[in-house]
Coordinates of C-alpha atoms in Angstrom, one line a residue:
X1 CA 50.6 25.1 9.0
X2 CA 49.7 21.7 10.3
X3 CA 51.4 18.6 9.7
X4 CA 50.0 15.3 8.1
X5 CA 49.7 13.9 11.4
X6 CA 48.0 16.6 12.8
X7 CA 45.5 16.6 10.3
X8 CA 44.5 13.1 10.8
X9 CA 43.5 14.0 14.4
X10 CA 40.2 13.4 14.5
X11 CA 38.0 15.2 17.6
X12 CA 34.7 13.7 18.5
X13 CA 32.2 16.0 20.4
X14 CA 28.1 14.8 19.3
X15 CA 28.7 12.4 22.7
X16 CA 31.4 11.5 25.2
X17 CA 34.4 13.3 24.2
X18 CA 37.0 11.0 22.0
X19 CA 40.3 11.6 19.9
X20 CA 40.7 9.3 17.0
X21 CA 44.3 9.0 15.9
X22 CA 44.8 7.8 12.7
X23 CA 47.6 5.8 13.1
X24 CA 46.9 4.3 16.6
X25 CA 42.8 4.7 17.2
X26 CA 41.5 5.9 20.2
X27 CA 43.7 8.4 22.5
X28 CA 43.9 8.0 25.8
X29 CA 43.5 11.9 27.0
X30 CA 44.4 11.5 30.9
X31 CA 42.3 12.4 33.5
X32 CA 39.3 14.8 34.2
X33 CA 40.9 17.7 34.2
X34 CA 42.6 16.8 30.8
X35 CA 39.7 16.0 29.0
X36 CA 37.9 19.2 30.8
X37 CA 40.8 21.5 29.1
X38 CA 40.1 19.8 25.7
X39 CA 36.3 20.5 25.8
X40 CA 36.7 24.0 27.1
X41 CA 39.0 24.8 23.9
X42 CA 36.9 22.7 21.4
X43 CA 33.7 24.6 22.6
X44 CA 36.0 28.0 21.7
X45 CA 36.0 26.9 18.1
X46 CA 39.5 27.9 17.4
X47 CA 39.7 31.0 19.4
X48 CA 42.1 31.8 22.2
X49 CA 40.6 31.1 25.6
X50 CA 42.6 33.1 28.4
X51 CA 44.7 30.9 31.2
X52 CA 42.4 32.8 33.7
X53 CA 39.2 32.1 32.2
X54 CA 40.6 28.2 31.7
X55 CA 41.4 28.3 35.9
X56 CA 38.4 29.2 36.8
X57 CA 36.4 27.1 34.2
X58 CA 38.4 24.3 34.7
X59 CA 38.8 24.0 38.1
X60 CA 35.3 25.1 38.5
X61 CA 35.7 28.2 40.0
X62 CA 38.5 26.4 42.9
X63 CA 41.3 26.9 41.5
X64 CA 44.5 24.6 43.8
X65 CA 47.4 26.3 44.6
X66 CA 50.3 27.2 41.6
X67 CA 46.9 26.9 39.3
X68 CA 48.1 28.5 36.5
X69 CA 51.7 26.3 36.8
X70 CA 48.9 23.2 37.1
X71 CA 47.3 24.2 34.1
X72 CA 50.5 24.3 32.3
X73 CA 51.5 21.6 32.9
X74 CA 48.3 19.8 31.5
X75 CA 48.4 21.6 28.9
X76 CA 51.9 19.9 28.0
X77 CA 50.3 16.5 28.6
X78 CA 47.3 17.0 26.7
X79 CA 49.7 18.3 23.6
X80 CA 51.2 15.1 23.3
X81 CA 48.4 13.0 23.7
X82 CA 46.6 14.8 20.7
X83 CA 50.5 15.0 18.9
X84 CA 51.9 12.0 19.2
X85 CA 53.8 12.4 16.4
X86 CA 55.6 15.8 17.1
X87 CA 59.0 15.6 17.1
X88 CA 61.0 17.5 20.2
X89 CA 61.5 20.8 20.3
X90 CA 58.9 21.8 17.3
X91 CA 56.2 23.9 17.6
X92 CA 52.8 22.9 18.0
X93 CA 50.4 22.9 15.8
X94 CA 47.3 21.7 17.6
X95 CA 47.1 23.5 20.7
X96 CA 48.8 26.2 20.3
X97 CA 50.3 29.0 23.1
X98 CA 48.8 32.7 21.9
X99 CA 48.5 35.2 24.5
X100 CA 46.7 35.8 26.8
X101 CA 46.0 31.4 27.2
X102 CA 45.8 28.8 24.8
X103 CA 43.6 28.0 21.4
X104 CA 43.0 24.5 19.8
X105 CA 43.8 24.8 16.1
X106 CA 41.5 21.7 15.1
X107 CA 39.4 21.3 12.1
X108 CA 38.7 17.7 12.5
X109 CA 35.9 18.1 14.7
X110 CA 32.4 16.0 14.1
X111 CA 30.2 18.6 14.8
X112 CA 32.0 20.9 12.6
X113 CA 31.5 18.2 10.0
X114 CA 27.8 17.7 11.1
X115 CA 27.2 21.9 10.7
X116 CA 29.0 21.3 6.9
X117 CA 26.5 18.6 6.1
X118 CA 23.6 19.8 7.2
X119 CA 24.7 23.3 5.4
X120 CA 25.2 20.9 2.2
X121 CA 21.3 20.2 2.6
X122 CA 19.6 23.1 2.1
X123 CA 18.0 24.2 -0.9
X124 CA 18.1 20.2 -2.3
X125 CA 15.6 17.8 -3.5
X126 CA 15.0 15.7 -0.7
X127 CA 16.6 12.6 -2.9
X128 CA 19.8 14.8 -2.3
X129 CA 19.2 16.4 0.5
X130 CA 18.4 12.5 2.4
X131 CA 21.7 10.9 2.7
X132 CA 23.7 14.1 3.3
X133 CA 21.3 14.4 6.4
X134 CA 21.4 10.5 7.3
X135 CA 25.3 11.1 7.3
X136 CA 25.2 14.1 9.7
X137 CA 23.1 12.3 12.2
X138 CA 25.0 9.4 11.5
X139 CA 27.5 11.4 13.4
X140 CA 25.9 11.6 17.0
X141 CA 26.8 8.7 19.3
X142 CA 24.9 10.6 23.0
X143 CA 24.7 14.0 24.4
X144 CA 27.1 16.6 23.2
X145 CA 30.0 16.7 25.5
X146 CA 29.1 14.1 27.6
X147 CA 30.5 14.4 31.0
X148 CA 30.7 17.8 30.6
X149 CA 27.5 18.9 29.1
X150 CA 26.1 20.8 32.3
X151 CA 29.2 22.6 33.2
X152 CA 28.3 26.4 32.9
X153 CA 30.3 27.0 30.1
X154 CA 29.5 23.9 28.0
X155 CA 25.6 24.6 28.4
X156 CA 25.3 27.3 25.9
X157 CA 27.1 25.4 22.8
X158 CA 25.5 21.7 24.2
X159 CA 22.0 23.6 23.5
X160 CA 23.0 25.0 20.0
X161 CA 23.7 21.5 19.1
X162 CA 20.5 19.8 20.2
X163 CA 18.7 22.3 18.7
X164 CA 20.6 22.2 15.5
X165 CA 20.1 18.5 15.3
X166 CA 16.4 18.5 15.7
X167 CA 16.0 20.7 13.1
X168 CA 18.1 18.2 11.2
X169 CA 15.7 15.3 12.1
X170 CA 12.8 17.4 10.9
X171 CA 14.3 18.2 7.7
X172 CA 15.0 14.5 7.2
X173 CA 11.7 13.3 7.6
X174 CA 10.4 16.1 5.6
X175 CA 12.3 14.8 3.0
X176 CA 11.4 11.2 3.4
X177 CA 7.7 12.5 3.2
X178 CA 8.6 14.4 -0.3
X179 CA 9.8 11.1 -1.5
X180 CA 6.6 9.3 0.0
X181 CA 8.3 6.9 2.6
X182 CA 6.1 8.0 5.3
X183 CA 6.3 4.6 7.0
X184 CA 10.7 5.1 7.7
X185 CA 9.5 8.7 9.3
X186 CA 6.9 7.1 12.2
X187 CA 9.3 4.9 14.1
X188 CA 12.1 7.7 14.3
X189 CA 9.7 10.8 15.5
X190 CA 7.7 8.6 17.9
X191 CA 10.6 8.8 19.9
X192 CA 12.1 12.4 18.8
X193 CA 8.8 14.3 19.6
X194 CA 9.2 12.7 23.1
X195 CA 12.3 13.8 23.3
X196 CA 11.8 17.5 22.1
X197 CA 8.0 17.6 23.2
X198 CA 7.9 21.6 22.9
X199 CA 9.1 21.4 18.8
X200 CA 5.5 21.0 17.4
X201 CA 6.9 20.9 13.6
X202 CA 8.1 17.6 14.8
X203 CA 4.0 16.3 16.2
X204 CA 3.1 17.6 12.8
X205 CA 5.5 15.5 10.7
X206 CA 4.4 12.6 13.2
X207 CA 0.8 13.3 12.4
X208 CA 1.3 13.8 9.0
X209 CA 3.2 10.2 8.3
X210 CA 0.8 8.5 10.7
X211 CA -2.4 10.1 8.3
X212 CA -0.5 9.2 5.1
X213 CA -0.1 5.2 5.7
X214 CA -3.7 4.9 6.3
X215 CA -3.8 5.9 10.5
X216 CA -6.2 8.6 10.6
X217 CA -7.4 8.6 14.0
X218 CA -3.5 7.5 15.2
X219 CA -3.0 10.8 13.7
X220 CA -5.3 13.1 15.0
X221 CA -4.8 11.2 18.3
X222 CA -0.7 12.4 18.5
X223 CA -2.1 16.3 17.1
X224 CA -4.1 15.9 20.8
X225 CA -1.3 15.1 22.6
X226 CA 0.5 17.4 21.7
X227 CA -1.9 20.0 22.1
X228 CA -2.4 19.0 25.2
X229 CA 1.4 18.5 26.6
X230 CA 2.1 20.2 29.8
X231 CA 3.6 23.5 29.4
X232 CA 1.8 24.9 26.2
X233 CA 0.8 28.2 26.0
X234 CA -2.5 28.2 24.5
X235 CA -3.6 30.3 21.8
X236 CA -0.3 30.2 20.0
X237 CA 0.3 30.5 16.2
X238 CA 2.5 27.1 16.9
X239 CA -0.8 25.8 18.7
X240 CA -2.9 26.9 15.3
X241 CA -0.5 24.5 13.2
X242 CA -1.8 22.0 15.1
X243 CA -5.6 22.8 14.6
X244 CA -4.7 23.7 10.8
X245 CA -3.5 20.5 10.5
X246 CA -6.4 18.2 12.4
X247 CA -8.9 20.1 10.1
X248 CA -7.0 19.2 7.4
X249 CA -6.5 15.3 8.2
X250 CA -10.6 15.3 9.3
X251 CA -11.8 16.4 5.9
X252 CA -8.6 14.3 4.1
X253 CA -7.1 17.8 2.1
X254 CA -5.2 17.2 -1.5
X255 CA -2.6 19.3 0.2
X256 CA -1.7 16.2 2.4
X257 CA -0.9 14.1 -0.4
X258 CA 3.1 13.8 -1.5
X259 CA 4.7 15.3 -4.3
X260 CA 7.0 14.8 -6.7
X261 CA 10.2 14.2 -5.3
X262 CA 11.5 16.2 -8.5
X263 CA 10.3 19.3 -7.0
X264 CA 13.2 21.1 -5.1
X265 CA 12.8 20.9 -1.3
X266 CA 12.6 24.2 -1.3
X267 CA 9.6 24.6 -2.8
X268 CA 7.7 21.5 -1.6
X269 CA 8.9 21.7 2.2
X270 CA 6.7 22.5 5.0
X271 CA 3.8 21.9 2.9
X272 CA 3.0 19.3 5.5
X273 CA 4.3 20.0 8.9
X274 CA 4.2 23.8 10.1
X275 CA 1.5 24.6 8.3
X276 CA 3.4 26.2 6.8
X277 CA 4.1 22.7 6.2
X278 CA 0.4 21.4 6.0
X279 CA -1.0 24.5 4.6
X280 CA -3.3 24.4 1.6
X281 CA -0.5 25.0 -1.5
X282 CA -1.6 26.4 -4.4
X283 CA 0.0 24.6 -7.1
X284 CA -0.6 23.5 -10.8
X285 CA -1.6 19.4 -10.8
X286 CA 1.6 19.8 -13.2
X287 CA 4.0 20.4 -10.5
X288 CA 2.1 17.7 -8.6
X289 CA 2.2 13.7 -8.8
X290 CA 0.5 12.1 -6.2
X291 CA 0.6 8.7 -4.9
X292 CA -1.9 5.8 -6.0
X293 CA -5.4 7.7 -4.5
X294 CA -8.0 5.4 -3.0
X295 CA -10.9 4.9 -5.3
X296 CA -13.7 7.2 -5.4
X297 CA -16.9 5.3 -4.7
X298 CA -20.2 5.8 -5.3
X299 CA -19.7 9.5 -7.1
X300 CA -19.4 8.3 -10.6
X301 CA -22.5 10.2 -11.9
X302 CA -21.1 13.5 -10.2
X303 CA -18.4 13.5 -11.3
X304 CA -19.5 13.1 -15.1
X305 CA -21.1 16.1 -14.5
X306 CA -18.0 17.8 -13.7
X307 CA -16.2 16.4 -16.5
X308 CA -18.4 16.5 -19.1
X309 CA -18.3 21.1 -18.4
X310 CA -16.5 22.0 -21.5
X311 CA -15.2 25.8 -21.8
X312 CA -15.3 27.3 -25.3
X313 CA -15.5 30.7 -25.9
X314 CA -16.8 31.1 -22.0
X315 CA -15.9 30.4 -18.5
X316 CA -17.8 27.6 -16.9
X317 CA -18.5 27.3 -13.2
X318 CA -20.0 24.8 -11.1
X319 CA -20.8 24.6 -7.4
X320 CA -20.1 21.4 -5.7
X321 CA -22.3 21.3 -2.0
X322 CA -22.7 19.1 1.2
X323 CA -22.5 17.8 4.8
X324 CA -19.2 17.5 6.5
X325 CA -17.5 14.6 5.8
X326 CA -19.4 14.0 2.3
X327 CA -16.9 13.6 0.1
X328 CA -16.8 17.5 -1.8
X329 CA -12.9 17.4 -1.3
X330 CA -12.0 13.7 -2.9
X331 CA -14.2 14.5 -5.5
X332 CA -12.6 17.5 -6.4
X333 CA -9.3 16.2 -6.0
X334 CA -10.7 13.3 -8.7
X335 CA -11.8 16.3 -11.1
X336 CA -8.3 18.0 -11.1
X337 CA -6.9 15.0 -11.8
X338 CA -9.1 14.2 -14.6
X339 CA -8.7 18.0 -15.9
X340 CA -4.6 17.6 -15.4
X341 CA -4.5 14.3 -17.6
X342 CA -6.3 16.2 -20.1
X343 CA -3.6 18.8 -20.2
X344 CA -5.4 21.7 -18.0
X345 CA -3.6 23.9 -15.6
X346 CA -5.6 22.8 -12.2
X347 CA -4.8 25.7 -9.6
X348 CA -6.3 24.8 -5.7
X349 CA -7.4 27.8 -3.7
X350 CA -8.9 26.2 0.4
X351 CA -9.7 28.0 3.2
X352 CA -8.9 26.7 6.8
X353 CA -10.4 26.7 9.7
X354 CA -7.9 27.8 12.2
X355 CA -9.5 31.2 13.3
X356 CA -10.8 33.9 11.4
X357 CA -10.9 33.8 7.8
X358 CA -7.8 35.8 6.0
X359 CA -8.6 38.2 3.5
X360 CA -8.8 36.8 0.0
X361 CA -7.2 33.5 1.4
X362 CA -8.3 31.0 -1.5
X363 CA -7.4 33.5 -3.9
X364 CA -3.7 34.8 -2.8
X365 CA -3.0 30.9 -2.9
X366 CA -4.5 30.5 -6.8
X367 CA -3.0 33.8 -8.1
X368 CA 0.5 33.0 -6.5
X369 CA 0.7 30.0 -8.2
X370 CA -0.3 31.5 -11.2
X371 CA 2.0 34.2 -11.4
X372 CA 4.7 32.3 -11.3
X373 CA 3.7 31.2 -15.0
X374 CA 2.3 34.5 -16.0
X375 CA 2.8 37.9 -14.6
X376 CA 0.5 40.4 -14.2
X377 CA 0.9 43.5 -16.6
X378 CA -0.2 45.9 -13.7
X379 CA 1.0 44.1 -9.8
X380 CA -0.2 47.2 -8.1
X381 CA -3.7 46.2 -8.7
X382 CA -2.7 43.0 -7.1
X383 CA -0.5 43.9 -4.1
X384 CA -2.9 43.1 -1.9
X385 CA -3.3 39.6 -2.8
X386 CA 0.2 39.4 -3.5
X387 CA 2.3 41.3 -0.9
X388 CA 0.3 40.3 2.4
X389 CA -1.2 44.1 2.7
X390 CA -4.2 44.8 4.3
X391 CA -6.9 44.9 1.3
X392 CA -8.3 48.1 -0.2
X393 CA -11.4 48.2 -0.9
X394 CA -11.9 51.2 -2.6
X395 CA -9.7 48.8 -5.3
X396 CA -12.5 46.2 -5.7
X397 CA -13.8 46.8 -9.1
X398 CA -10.5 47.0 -10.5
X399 CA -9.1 44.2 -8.5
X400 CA -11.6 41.7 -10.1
X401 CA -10.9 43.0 -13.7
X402 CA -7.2 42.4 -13.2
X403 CA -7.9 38.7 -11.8
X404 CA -10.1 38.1 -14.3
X405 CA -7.1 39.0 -16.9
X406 CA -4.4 37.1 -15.6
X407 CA -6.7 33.8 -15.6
X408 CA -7.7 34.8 -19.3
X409 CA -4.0 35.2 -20.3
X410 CA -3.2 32.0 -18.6
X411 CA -6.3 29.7 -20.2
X412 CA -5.2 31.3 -23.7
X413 CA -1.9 28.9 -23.2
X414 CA -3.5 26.2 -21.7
X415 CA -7.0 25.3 -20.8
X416 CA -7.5 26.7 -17.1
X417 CA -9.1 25.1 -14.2
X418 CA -9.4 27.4 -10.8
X419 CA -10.7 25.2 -7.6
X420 CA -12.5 27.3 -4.3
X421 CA -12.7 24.4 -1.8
X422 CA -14.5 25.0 1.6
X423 CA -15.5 28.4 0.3
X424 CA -18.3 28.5 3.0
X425 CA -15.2 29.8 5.4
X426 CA -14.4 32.2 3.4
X427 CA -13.8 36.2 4.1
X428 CA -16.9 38.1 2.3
X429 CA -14.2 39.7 0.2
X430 CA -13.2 36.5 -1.2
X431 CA -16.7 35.3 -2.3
X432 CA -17.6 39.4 -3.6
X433 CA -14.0 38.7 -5.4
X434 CA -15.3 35.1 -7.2
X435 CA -18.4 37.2 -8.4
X436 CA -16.9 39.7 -10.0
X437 CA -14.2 37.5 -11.2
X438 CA -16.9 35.9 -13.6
X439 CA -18.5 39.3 -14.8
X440 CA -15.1 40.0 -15.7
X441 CA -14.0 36.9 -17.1
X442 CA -17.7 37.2 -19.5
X443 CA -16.0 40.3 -21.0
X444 CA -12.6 39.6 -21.5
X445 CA -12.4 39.5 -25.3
X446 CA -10.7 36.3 -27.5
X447 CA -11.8 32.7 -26.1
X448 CA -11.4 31.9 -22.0
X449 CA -11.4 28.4 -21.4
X450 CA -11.8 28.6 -18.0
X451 CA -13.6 26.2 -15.4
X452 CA -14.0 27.8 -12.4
X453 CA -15.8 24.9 -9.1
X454 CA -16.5 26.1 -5.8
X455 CA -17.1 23.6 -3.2
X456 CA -19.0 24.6 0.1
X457 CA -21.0 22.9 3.0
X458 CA -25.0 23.0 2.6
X459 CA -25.4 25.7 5.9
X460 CA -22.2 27.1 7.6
X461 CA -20.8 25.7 11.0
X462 CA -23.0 26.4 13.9
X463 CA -22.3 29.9 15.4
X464 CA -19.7 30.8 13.1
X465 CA -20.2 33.8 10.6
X466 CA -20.1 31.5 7.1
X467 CA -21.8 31.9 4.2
X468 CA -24.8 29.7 3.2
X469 CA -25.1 27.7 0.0
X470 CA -27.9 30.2 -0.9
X471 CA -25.6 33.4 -1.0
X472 CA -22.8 31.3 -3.1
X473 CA -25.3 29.8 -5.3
X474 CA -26.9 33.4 -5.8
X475 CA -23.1 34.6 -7.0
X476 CA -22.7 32.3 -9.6
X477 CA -26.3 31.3 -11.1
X478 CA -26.3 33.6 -13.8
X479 CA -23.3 32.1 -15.2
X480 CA -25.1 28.5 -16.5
X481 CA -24.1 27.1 -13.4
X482 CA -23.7 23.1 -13.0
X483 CA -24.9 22.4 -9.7
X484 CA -23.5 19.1 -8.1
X485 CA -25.3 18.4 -4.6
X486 CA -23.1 15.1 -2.7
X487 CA -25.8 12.9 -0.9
X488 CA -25.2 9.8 1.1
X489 CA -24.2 6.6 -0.2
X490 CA -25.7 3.8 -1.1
X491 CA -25.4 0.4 -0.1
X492 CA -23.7 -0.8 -3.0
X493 CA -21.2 2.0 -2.4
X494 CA -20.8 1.0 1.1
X495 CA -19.7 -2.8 0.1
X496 CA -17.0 -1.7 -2.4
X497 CA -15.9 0.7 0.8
X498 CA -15.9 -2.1 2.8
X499 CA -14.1 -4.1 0.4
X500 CA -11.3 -1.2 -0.2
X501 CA -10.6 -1.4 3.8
X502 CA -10.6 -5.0 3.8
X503 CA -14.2 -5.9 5.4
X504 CA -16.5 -8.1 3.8
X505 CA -20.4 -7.2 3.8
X506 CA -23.5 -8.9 3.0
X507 CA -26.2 -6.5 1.6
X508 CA -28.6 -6.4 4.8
X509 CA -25.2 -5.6 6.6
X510 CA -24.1 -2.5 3.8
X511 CA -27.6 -1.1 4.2
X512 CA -27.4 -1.0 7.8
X513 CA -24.3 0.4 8.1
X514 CA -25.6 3.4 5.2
X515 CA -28.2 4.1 7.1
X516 CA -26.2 4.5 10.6
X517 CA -24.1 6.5 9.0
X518 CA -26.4 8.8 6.3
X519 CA -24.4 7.4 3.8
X520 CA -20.8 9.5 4.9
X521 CA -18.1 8.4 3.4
X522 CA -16.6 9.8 6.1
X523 CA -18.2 8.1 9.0
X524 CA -18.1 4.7 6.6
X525 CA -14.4 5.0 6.5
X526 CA -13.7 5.3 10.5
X527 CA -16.4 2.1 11.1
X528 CA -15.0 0.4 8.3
X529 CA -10.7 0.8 9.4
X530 CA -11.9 -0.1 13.0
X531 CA -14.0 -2.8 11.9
X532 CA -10.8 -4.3 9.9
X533 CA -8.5 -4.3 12.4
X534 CA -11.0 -6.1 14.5
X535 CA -14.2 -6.5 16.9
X536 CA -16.1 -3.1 16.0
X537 CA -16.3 -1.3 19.8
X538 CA -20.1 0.3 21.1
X539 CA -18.3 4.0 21.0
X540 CA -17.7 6.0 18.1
X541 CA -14.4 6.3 16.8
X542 CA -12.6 9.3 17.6
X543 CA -12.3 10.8 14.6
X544 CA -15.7 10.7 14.1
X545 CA -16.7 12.3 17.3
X546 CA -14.7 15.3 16.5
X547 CA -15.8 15.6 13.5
X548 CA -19.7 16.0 15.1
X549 CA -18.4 18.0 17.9
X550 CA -16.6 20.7 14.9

């Protein structure tokens, strides 16, 4: 067994190697070849490395003459530079002799403790899950190993460490972002993702912190660098993240927005970086608190119309249409927070843009969510939009009644709210699903207070495959349908914009810029930021030209 002082030998690894005694501080470990034993046997991790492999690694493949004898005699050095308090003629309970060579018996090793903490992490809330993460990092002082770190047989456990303590810094500033202190993530992965340009989790949590202090086109600006980066292979799923993502911050997506740091991490993380991260969660406004949102101007009438839909014995729907850029997502996100104050259950289904439509992709997102609170009587019926199987669609009929039931049985606990944002990219399935959802939902016996609001774009996306407003409208008309159409704002709207970023406008000035800009809340927002933060330039801000070249 070890000895007190043994145990108060303290090996440091995350940088040049050092021994911390506990009585005397740092140990002095001899020369070169000393301290290239130490790391050999550290990097074994307590197993016996043989006195041939240590010759050849030690001396680099040149072993002198009487090597092995040289060794030993190191050996015997280095034991009672890490022992100091040994007495003679005891055994030694560091590094120890075991045939065929030698093993180093220490436990007091900082990567070791690093490993532990970042173990300790997993599965927290971030508010736990932060400080056991600051402390591991705490722990690295330069590059693993130091002098050592491109000798042949350090390379492999050197890597293993970097990569084990990026994936540390990207849990950390995931969990900063759960507790919304997205400022304390920028400055730390402005210099990581230049360090580790090939982990794109890391862009994304960049981007993501940058979009949620107010830096849009800083934002989208880092997603093109990355993109761009020499050595990307193109086409990747990685490299669909990072279009996910852009789409997202372009059209400002609820699923951007922090959450309750009460929500374990493990449920809330990589909703915003790896989209899996930044992909659009399905989750009840219950399980959601989001930061102070900006005001919604201009859309007070439409959204009475929204608000004032009141469910009784039927569902209601209503489709909510417009340009790019109009607003159709803020305003929704403003309805489910109305709804949610009032006690609803909001459930958010999107669709993304980032190739071709999934199957059923709002829905799977709405139903998982709902499941959770109430599960279906027959899952079979389901598995496709449960399990990630390729749909059946001999099953459809059947599939829309059993939809239909679980959002019936949910509504009859608590009054039910079901959001399809940017439906015009979604699969045909998805919007043949949403219609016979209703017909279903009409017969479903007992009371189904259920509000059902599809948002779309006026005409799909030039040469893609989308649906028009028409064809949606044409799915849901028979069911009294509230139809909310977003138009440009006014001027009046423009100077409380303006006055929300900071800008002061006159009236001839407001309905210049409304009609410049149609009135997009969007395009307002870009002038507006780069107007604030001084002399407006001739071009159009980036953000805006990618938005007109999507």
């Amino acid at each position: 067994m070890p000895t007190d002082a043994a145990t108060r030998t303290e090996f440091r690894v995350l940088g040049p190697l050092e021994v911390h005694d506990g009585e005397s501080g740092l140990v002095d470990l001899g020369g070169p070849v000393q301290r290239s034993l130490l790391s050999r046997l550290l990097i074994a991790r307590g197993g016996v490395v043989p006195v041939g492999r240590l010759v050849d690694d030690v001396y680099r493949g040149a072993p002198p003459a009487c090597a092995v004898a040289t060794l030993r005699a190191h050996v015997s050095r280095l034991r009672r530079a890490v022992e100091p308090g040994r007495a003679p003629r005891t055994p030694p309970c560091l590094l120890i002799s075991r045939p065929p060579g030698y093993a180093l018996a220490a436990t007091d090793v900082d990567a070791l403790r690093f490993e532990e903490l970042v173990r300790n992490a997993e599965g927290r809330p971030a508010a736990d899950a932060l400080p056991l993460l600051d402390e591991a990092l705490g722990l690295w002082r330069g590059i693993p190993y130091g002098e050592f770190c491109d000798e042949p047989w350090a390379v492999a456990e050197v890597d293993r460490l970097w990569e084990q303590r990026a994936a540390a810094v990207e849990r950390r500033a995931q969990a900063l972002l759960d507790l919304d202190r997205p400022q304390a993530v920028i400055g730390d992965l402005e210099g990581e993702t230049e360090a580790n340009p090939s982990r794109e989790r890391l862009w994304c949590l960049l981007a993501l912190a940058l979009y949620r202090t107010g830096r849009q086109a800083d934002a989208l600006a880092v997603l093109r660098r990355a993109a761009s980066r020499p050595g990307r292979r193109p086409g990747t799923a990685s490299g669909a993240a990072l279009r996910t993502l852009e789409a997202d911050i372009l059209r400002h997506a609820p699923c951007l927005e922090p959450v309750l740091a009460a929500v374990s991490h493990t449920a809330v993380s990589h909703t915003a970086v790896s989209h899996t991260a930044v992909s659009h969660t399905a989750v009840s406004h219950a399980a959601e608190a989001r930061r102070e949102r900006r005001p919604l101007r201009g859309r007070e009438r439409e959204l009475a119309e929204l608000t004032t839909m009141r469910p009784g014995t039927a569902p209601v729907v209503a489709a909510v249409s417009g340009e790019p850029g109009i607003g159709k997502t803020a305003l929704l996100a403003a309805f489910r927070e109305d709804r949610a104050r009032l006690g609803h259950l909001v459930l958010w289904g999107g669709c993304d843009d980032a190739g071709e439509a999934r199957p059923f992709g709002p829905w799977r997102q709405v139903l998982r969510a709902l499941l959770r609170r109430c599960p279906p009587a027959d899952r079979s019926t389901l598995r496709d939009l449960l399990d990630d199987v390729p749909p059946a669609g001999t099953a459809s009929a059947r599939r829309g009644g059993a939809v239909a039931r679980c959002l019936a049985a949910a509504a009859r606990e608590q009054p039910l709210v079901v959001v399809l944002d940017d439906l015009h990219r979604a699969d045909p399935a998805s919007v043949e699903l949403l219609g016979d959802v209703m017909i279903h939902l009409r017969a479903v016996p007992g009371d189904t207070p259920v509000t059902v609001v599809a948002a779309f774009r006026c005409s799909p996306p030039p040469g893609t495959t989308g649906h028009a407003a028409e064809d949606l409208l044409c799915a849901l008309a028979r069911y009294d349908l509230v139809r909310v159409r977003l138009e440009g704002l006014d001027s009046r709207a423009v100077r409380a914009l303006a006055a929300d970023a900071g800008v002061t406008l006159d009236e001839p000035a407001a309905r210049r810029l409304a009609e410049r800009t149609g009135g997009n809340p969007f395009f307002l927002r870009e002038i507006l930021s780069g107007r604030a933060r001084g002399p407006v330039a001739a071009t159009v801000p980036a953000a805006v030209a990618e938005l007109v070249r999507r």
